[in-house]
Amino acid sequence: DAKTTQPPSMDCAEGRAANLPCNHSTISGNEYVYWYRQIHSQGPQYIIHGLKNNETNEMASLIITEDRKSSTLILPHATLRDTAVYYCIVRGGSGTYKYIFGTGTRLKVLA
Amino acid sequence: GAVVSQHPSRVICKSGTSVKIECRSLDFQATTMFWYRQFPKKSLMLMATSNEGSKATYEQGVEKDKFLINHASLTLSTLTVTSAHPEDSSFYICSARFTGGAKNIQYFGAGTRLSVL
């Protein structure tokens, strides 16, 4: 599976957009990008996923570059409850279904 | 939808005893479930892939005799930590692979915090 690289930590002001980057330069053509977040002492929560097109749901938007080597998760109006560790995961579309978690980005939303 | 329940949420046991953790997919069937372990301030580490009706696949370095996994039905996988010792104390998290609709999204349980005295 492709390896992902994320900044270890970021701060964001409450009400502002939080943009969390992820590099996955070794991604292959059929690998999806998944984003999860983990709030302290809980299991990871699914946020969004994509293959090549940009995606949006009620939680966030996912922007994937044209070469698919990086992506950005956007939380449009961050709240204090968005403080969490955010994980970007890339895995194959067939065969093994396992996720390999990287170190993630610790996002702190500031009041 | 796509809810995964994990039980118990917290367990404290004496050294040498065995502990069973259950992972249930409540509103979907999961042929594949996963077990992870997480140490404080660290990322999740995949321990094993649990396949319904067949043997689990363990990641390198994970003792299969220490961490017994059973996936007897399409909605239940169990992890048994046998002869637990203090070094087995950790946060254990399960996930279930959802195959309906979107591509192979894993939904996670809330985790089990194991403390071995």
PDB file of N, CA, C and O in Angstrom, chain A residues 32-37 45-51 53-64 71-75 86-89 99, chain B residues 102 105 107:
ATOM      1  N   TYR A  32      -7.695   4.204  -3.590  1.00  0.00           N
ATOM      2  CA  TYR A  32      -8.508   5.287  -3.064  1.00  0.00           C
ATOM      3  C   TYR A  32      -7.758   6.013  -1.945  1.00  0.00           C
ATOM      4  O   TYR A  32      -6.897   5.447  -1.281  1.00  0.00           O
ATOM      5  N   VAL A  33      -8.165   7.240  -1.699  1.00  0.00           N
ATOM      6  CA  VAL A  33      -7.685   8.008  -0.551  1.00  0.00           C
ATOM      7  C   VAL A  33      -8.837   8.107   0.451  1.00  0.00           C
ATOM      8  O   VAL A  33      -9.959   8.480   0.092  1.00  0.00           O
ATOM      9  N   TYR A  34      -8.567   7.735   1.680  1.00  0.00           N
ATOM     10  CA  TYR A  34      -9.571   7.791   2.745  1.00  0.00           C
ATOM     11  C   TYR A  34      -9.086   8.754   3.837  1.00  0.00           C
ATOM     12  O   TYR A  34      -7.905   8.788   4.156  1.00  0.00           O
ATOM     13  N   TRP A  35     -10.022   9.460   4.421  1.00  0.00           N
ATOM     14  CA  TRP A  35      -9.714  10.321   5.562  1.00  0.00           C
ATOM     15  C   TRP A  35     -10.573   9.915   6.749  1.00  0.00           C
ATOM     16  O   TRP A  35     -11.793   9.716   6.616  1.00  0.00           O
ATOM     17  N   TYR A  36      -9.914   9.832   7.869  1.00  0.00           N
ATOM     18  CA  TYR A  36     -10.568   9.531   9.138  1.00  0.00           C
ATOM     19  C   TYR A  36     -10.076  10.528  10.175  1.00  0.00           C
ATOM     20  O   TYR A  36      -9.026  11.150  10.012  1.00  0.00           O
ATOM     21  N   ARG A  37     -10.817  10.641  11.255  1.00  0.00           N
ATOM     22  CA  ARG A  37     -10.313  11.401  12.385  1.00  0.00           C
ATOM     23  C   ARG A  37     -10.567  10.617  13.665  1.00  0.00           C
ATOM     24  O   ARG A  37     -11.500   9.823  13.746  1.00  0.00           O
ATOM     25  N   GLN A  45     -13.200   7.889  13.135  1.00  0.00           N
ATOM     26  CA  GLN A  45     -14.471   8.195  12.481  1.00  0.00           C
ATOM     27  C   GLN A  45     -14.221   8.457  11.006  1.00  0.00           C
ATOM     28  O   GLN A  45     -13.356   9.266  10.653  1.00  0.00           O
ATOM     29  N   TYR A  46     -14.958   7.789  10.146  1.00  0.00           N
ATOM     30  CA  TYR A  46     -14.834   7.995   8.706  1.00  0.00           C
ATOM     31  C   TYR A  46     -15.299   9.401   8.349  1.00  0.00           C
ATOM     32  O   TYR A  46     -16.320   9.891   8.859  1.00  0.00           O
ATOM     33  N   ILE A  47     -14.523  10.066   7.468  1.00  0.00           N
ATOM     34  CA  ILE A  47     -14.911  11.399   7.030  1.00  0.00           C
ATOM     35  C   ILE A  47     -15.322  11.380   5.568  1.00  0.00           C
ATOM     36  O   ILE A  47     -16.434  11.749   5.207  1.00  0.00           O
ATOM     37  N   ILE A  48     -14.400  10.947   4.697  1.00  0.00           N
ATOM     38  CA  ILE A  48     -14.633  11.062   3.271  1.00  0.00           C
ATOM     39  C   ILE A  48     -13.618  10.207   2.540  1.00  0.00           C
ATOM     40  O   ILE A  48     -12.580   9.826   3.112  1.00  0.00           O
ATOM     41  N   HIS A  49     -13.889   9.866   1.304  1.00  0.00           N
ATOM     42  CA  HIS A  49     -12.907   9.166   0.486  1.00  0.00           C
ATOM     43  C   HIS A  49     -13.053   9.604  -0.965  1.00  0.00           C
ATOM     44  O   HIS A  49     -14.091  10.167  -1.357  1.00  0.00           O
ATOM     45  N   GLY A  50     -12.014   9.332  -1.777  1.00  0.00           N
ATOM     46  CA  GLY A  50     -12.074   9.678  -3.191  1.00  0.00           C
ATOM     47  C   GLY A  50     -11.044   8.906  -3.984  1.00  0.00           C
ATOM     48  O   GLY A  50     -10.078   8.384  -3.425  1.00  0.00           O
ATOM     49  N   LEU A  51     -11.250   8.881  -5.281  1.00  0.00           N
ATOM     50  CA  LEU A  51     -10.314   8.196  -6.177  1.00  0.00           C
ATOM     51  C   LEU A  51      -9.538   9.210  -7.002  1.00  0.00           C
ATOM     52  O   LEU A  51      -8.320   9.268  -6.956  1.00  0.00           O
ATOM     53  N   ASN A  53     -11.615  12.307  -8.452  1.00  0.00           N
ATOM     54  CA  ASN A  53     -12.401  13.530  -8.473  1.00  0.00           C
ATOM     55  C   ASN A  53     -12.495  14.139  -7.080  1.00  0.00           C
ATOM     56  O   ASN A  53     -12.373  13.454  -6.077  1.00  0.00           O
ATOM     57  N   ASN A  54     -12.710  15.441  -7.037  1.00  0.00           N
ATOM     58  CA  ASN A  54     -12.944  16.080  -5.751  1.00  0.00           C
ATOM     59  C   ASN A  54     -14.288  15.619  -5.203  1.00  0.00           C
ATOM     60  O   ASN A  54     -15.223  15.347  -5.955  1.00  0.00           O
ATOM     61  N   GLU A  55     -14.364  15.515  -3.892  1.00  0.00           N
ATOM     62  CA  GLU A  55     -15.565  15.028  -3.249  1.00  0.00           C
ATOM     63  C   GLU A  55     -15.972  15.963  -2.130  1.00  0.00           C
ATOM     64  O   GLU A  55     -15.126  16.602  -1.505  1.00  0.00           O
ATOM     65  N   THR A  56     -17.273  16.013  -1.880  1.00  0.00           N
ATOM     66  CA  THR A  56     -17.800  16.815  -0.775  1.00  0.00           C
ATOM     67  C   THR A  56     -18.933  16.057  -0.116  1.00  0.00           C
ATOM     68  O   THR A  56     -19.738  15.430  -0.798  1.00  0.00           O
ATOM     69  N   ASN A  57     -18.957  16.101   1.194  1.00  0.00           N
ATOM     70  CA  ASN A  57     -20.105  15.591   1.929  1.00  0.00           C
ATOM     71  C   ASN A  57     -20.423  16.568   3.059  1.00  0.00           C
ATOM     72  O   ASN A  57     -19.888  17.678   3.108  1.00  0.00           O
ATOM     73  N   GLU A  58     -21.281  16.152   3.953  1.00  0.00           N
ATOM     74  CA  GLU A  58     -21.738  17.059   5.007  1.00  0.00           C
ATOM     75  C   GLU A  58     -20.636  17.400   6.005  1.00  0.00           C
ATOM     76  O   GLU A  58     -20.756  18.360   6.749  1.00  0.00           O
ATOM     77  N   MET A  59     -19.583  16.620   6.022  1.00  0.00           N
ATOM     78  CA  MET A  59     -18.505  16.866   6.982  1.00  0.00           C
ATOM     79  C   MET A  59     -17.363  17.674   6.397  1.00  0.00           C
ATOM     80  O   MET A  59     -16.777  18.522   7.089  1.00  0.00           O
ATOM     81  N   ALA A  60     -17.014  17.383   5.144  1.00  0.00           N
ATOM     82  CA  ALA A  60     -15.774  17.955   4.618  1.00  0.00           C
ATOM     83  C   ALA A  60     -15.747  17.883   3.099  1.00  0.00           C
ATOM     84  O   ALA A  60     -16.622  17.282   2.475  1.00  0.00           O
ATOM     85  N   SER A  61     -14.705  18.493   2.538  1.00  0.00           N
ATOM     86  CA  SER A  61     -14.403  18.368   1.114  1.00  0.00           C
ATOM     87  C   SER A  61     -13.026  17.751   0.959  1.00  0.00           C
ATOM     88  O   SER A  61     -12.148  17.964   1.806  1.00  0.00           O
ATOM     89  N   LEU A  62     -12.871  16.995  -0.109  1.00  0.00           N
ATOM     90  CA  LEU A  62     -11.593  16.359  -0.414  1.00  0.00           C
ATOM     91  C   LEU A  62     -11.152  16.815  -1.787  1.00  0.00           C
ATOM     92  O   LEU A  62     -11.883  16.633  -2.765  1.00  0.00           O
ATOM     93  N   ILE A  63      -9.977  17.418  -1.822  1.00  0.00           N
ATOM     94  CA  ILE A  63      -9.400  17.876  -3.080  1.00  0.00           C
ATOM     95  C   ILE A  63      -8.214  16.981  -3.406  1.00  0.00           C
ATOM     96  O   ILE A  63      -7.282  16.876  -2.596  1.00  0.00           O
ATOM     97  N   ILE A  64      -8.252  16.330  -4.546  1.00  0.00           N
ATOM     98  CA  ILE A  64      -7.167  15.447  -4.983  1.00  0.00           C
ATOM     99  C   ILE A  64      -6.514  16.088  -6.192  1.00  0.00           C
ATOM    100  O   ILE A  64      -7.199  16.473  -7.146  1.00  0.00           O
ATOM    101  N   SER A  71      -3.360  15.190  -1.615  1.00  0.00           N
ATOM    102  CA  SER A  71      -4.752  15.577  -1.429  1.00  0.00           C
ATOM    103  C   SER A  71      -4.846  16.512  -0.231  1.00  0.00           C
ATOM    104  O   SER A  71      -3.919  16.619   0.576  1.00  0.00           O
ATOM    105  N   THR A  72      -5.967  17.203  -0.144  1.00  0.00           N
ATOM    106  CA  THR A  72      -6.222  18.113   0.963  1.00  0.00           C
ATOM    107  C   THR A  72      -7.635  17.892   1.478  1.00  0.00           C
ATOM    108  O   THR A  72      -8.593  17.871   0.691  1.00  0.00           O
ATOM    109  N   LEU A  73      -7.739  17.722   2.760  1.00  0.00           N
ATOM    110  CA  LEU A  73      -9.041  17.648   3.415  1.00  0.00           C
ATOM    111  C   LEU A  73      -9.386  19.039   3.905  1.00  0.00           C
ATOM    112  O   LEU A  73      -8.571  19.695   4.557  1.00  0.00           O
ATOM    113  N   ILE A  74     -10.582  19.480   3.585  1.00  0.00           N
ATOM    114  CA  ILE A  74     -11.005  20.818   3.989  1.00  0.00           C
ATOM    115  C   ILE A  74     -12.216  20.714   4.910  1.00  0.00           C
ATOM    116  O   ILE A  74     -13.245  20.137   4.532  1.00  0.00           O
ATOM    117  N   LEU A  75     -12.055  21.254   6.116  1.00  0.00           N
ATOM    118  CA  LEU A  75     -13.184  21.431   7.013  1.00  0.00           C
ATOM    119  C   LEU A  75     -13.593  22.893   6.869  1.00  0.00           C
ATOM    120  O   LEU A  75     -12.858  23.776   7.301  1.00  0.00           O
ATOM    121  N   TYR A  86      -6.172  13.623  12.526  1.00  0.00           N
ATOM    122  CA  TYR A  86      -6.719  13.305  11.218  1.00  0.00           C
ATOM    123  C   TYR A  86      -5.753  12.408  10.458  1.00  0.00           C
ATOM    124  O   TYR A  86      -4.571  12.714  10.343  1.00  0.00           O
ATOM    125  N   TYR A  87      -6.290  11.307   9.959  1.00  0.00           N
ATOM    126  CA  TYR A  87      -5.469  10.336   9.246  1.00  0.00           C
ATOM    127  C   TYR A  87      -5.874  10.278   7.774  1.00  0.00           C
ATOM    128  O   TYR A  87      -7.055  10.173   7.446  1.00  0.00           O
ATOM    129  N   CYS A  88      -4.880  10.290   6.935  1.00  0.00           N
ATOM    130  CA  CYS A  88      -5.046  10.092   5.498  1.00  0.00           C
ATOM    131  C   CYS A  88      -4.533   8.688   5.192  1.00  0.00           C
ATOM    132  O   CYS A  88      -3.431   8.331   5.607  1.00  0.00           O
ATOM    133  N   ILE A  89      -5.328   7.884   4.519  1.00  0.00           N
ATOM    134  CA  ILE A  89      -4.968   6.488   4.260  1.00  0.00           C
ATOM    135  C   ILE A  89      -5.163   6.194   2.783  1.00  0.00           C
ATOM    136  O   ILE A  89      -6.151   6.605   2.181  1.00  0.00           O
ATOM    137  N   TYR A  99      -5.978  -1.290   6.101  1.00  0.00           N
ATOM    138  CA  TYR A  99      -5.470   0.075   6.187  1.00  0.00           C
ATOM    139  C   TYR A  99      -4.147   0.043   6.944  1.00  0.00           C
ATOM    140  O   TYR A  99      -4.006  -0.675   7.924  1.00  0.00           O
TER     141      TYR A  99
ATOM    142  N   ALA B 102     -20.299   2.532  -1.191  1.00  0.00           N
ATOM    143  CA  ALA B 102     -18.946   3.060  -1.370  1.00  0.00           C
ATOM    144  C   ALA B 102     -17.884   1.984  -1.191  1.00  0.00           C
ATOM    145  O   ALA B 102     -18.121   0.940  -0.618  1.00  0.00           O
ATOM    146  N   ILE B 105     -15.190   0.886   2.706  1.00  0.00           N
ATOM    147  CA  ILE B 105     -14.924   1.740   3.850  1.00  0.00           C
ATOM    148  C   ILE B 105     -14.937   0.896   5.107  1.00  0.00           C
ATOM    149  O   ILE B 105     -15.777   0.015   5.284  1.00  0.00           O
ATOM    150  N   TYR B 107     -15.543   0.830   9.094  1.00  0.00           N
ATOM    151  CA  TYR B 107     -16.163   1.549  10.200  1.00  0.00           C
ATOM    152  C   TYR B 107     -15.631   0.968  11.496  1.00  0.00           C
ATOM    153  O   TYR B 107     -15.520  -0.253  11.646  1.00  0.00           O
TER     154      TYR B 107
END
